[in-house]
């Protein structure tokens, strides 16, 4: 419910046109959808176990199984078709760059990612020409023409105030000159390298997510079986209470 509330709040703080324009890359939408699904799923499991309702428990078990299989399939497909997965990630990042100024949440997310991984753009810093404000075309009247966001800039030691204009005109420079001021490597390569160097950590996280799901599926099936046995026993007792020889 907290995730849903945060997502709705972030959603209401935006202009309608900007929100609709970046619907596919909107973190608020992700929070709302995931929060609603989590609430419905846990509601079925909690109420089903408290009321010993077979229908709710079976729904909980089925949904949890589907979620687990989807996660497993996504992991396997992402590993087998890594090139297509890379292309999809590149498409998502480029779409996010296009709507960078339209969504404050998305803007903060991109800035955090670029500073965290020390990168700029999808493939290179010149990808920021996809954004209408940073586009390098001569007919672009924006003051940020040919620039990159401040999160692309190399960190300055002991800097008290962040220089948000440090990326001014960086796209007009070649890689060697630009690399003295900003990160020139794209975030896709940085992300792939980070995944390769943290495979054991990611594997542990995946295992930590999978085990509670499997336990939940197993316990719900055991509880359903016990409830069915109790129902059969009650029916058997009711049928033989009228028997004088019982």
XYZ file of C-alpha atoms in Angstrom, residues 2 10 17 27 34-35 66 72 86 89 95 116 123 129 150 154 169 185 193 198 201 234:
22
model
C 2.940 2.320 0.671
C 4.219 11.077 -7.763
C 0.535 15.681 -21.040
C 8.687 5.106 -12.292
C 3.718 -3.450 -8.577
C 2.087 -2.173 -5.380
C 3.042 -17.627 -12.408
C 12.645 -17.599 -14.222
C 20.779 -5.353 -24.749
C 17.625 -1.906 -22.723
C 13.208 6.655 -24.705
C 26.358 5.926 -9.838
C 26.013 4.216 -25.953
C 21.038 14.772 -28.979
C 25.251 17.851 -15.008
C 33.330 14.294 -13.664
C 28.485 22.417 -25.235
C 31.234 6.048 -21.975
C 30.271 -4.606 -16.792
C 28.501 -8.711 -9.414
C 25.633 -10.880 -5.532
C -16.503 -33.573 8.663
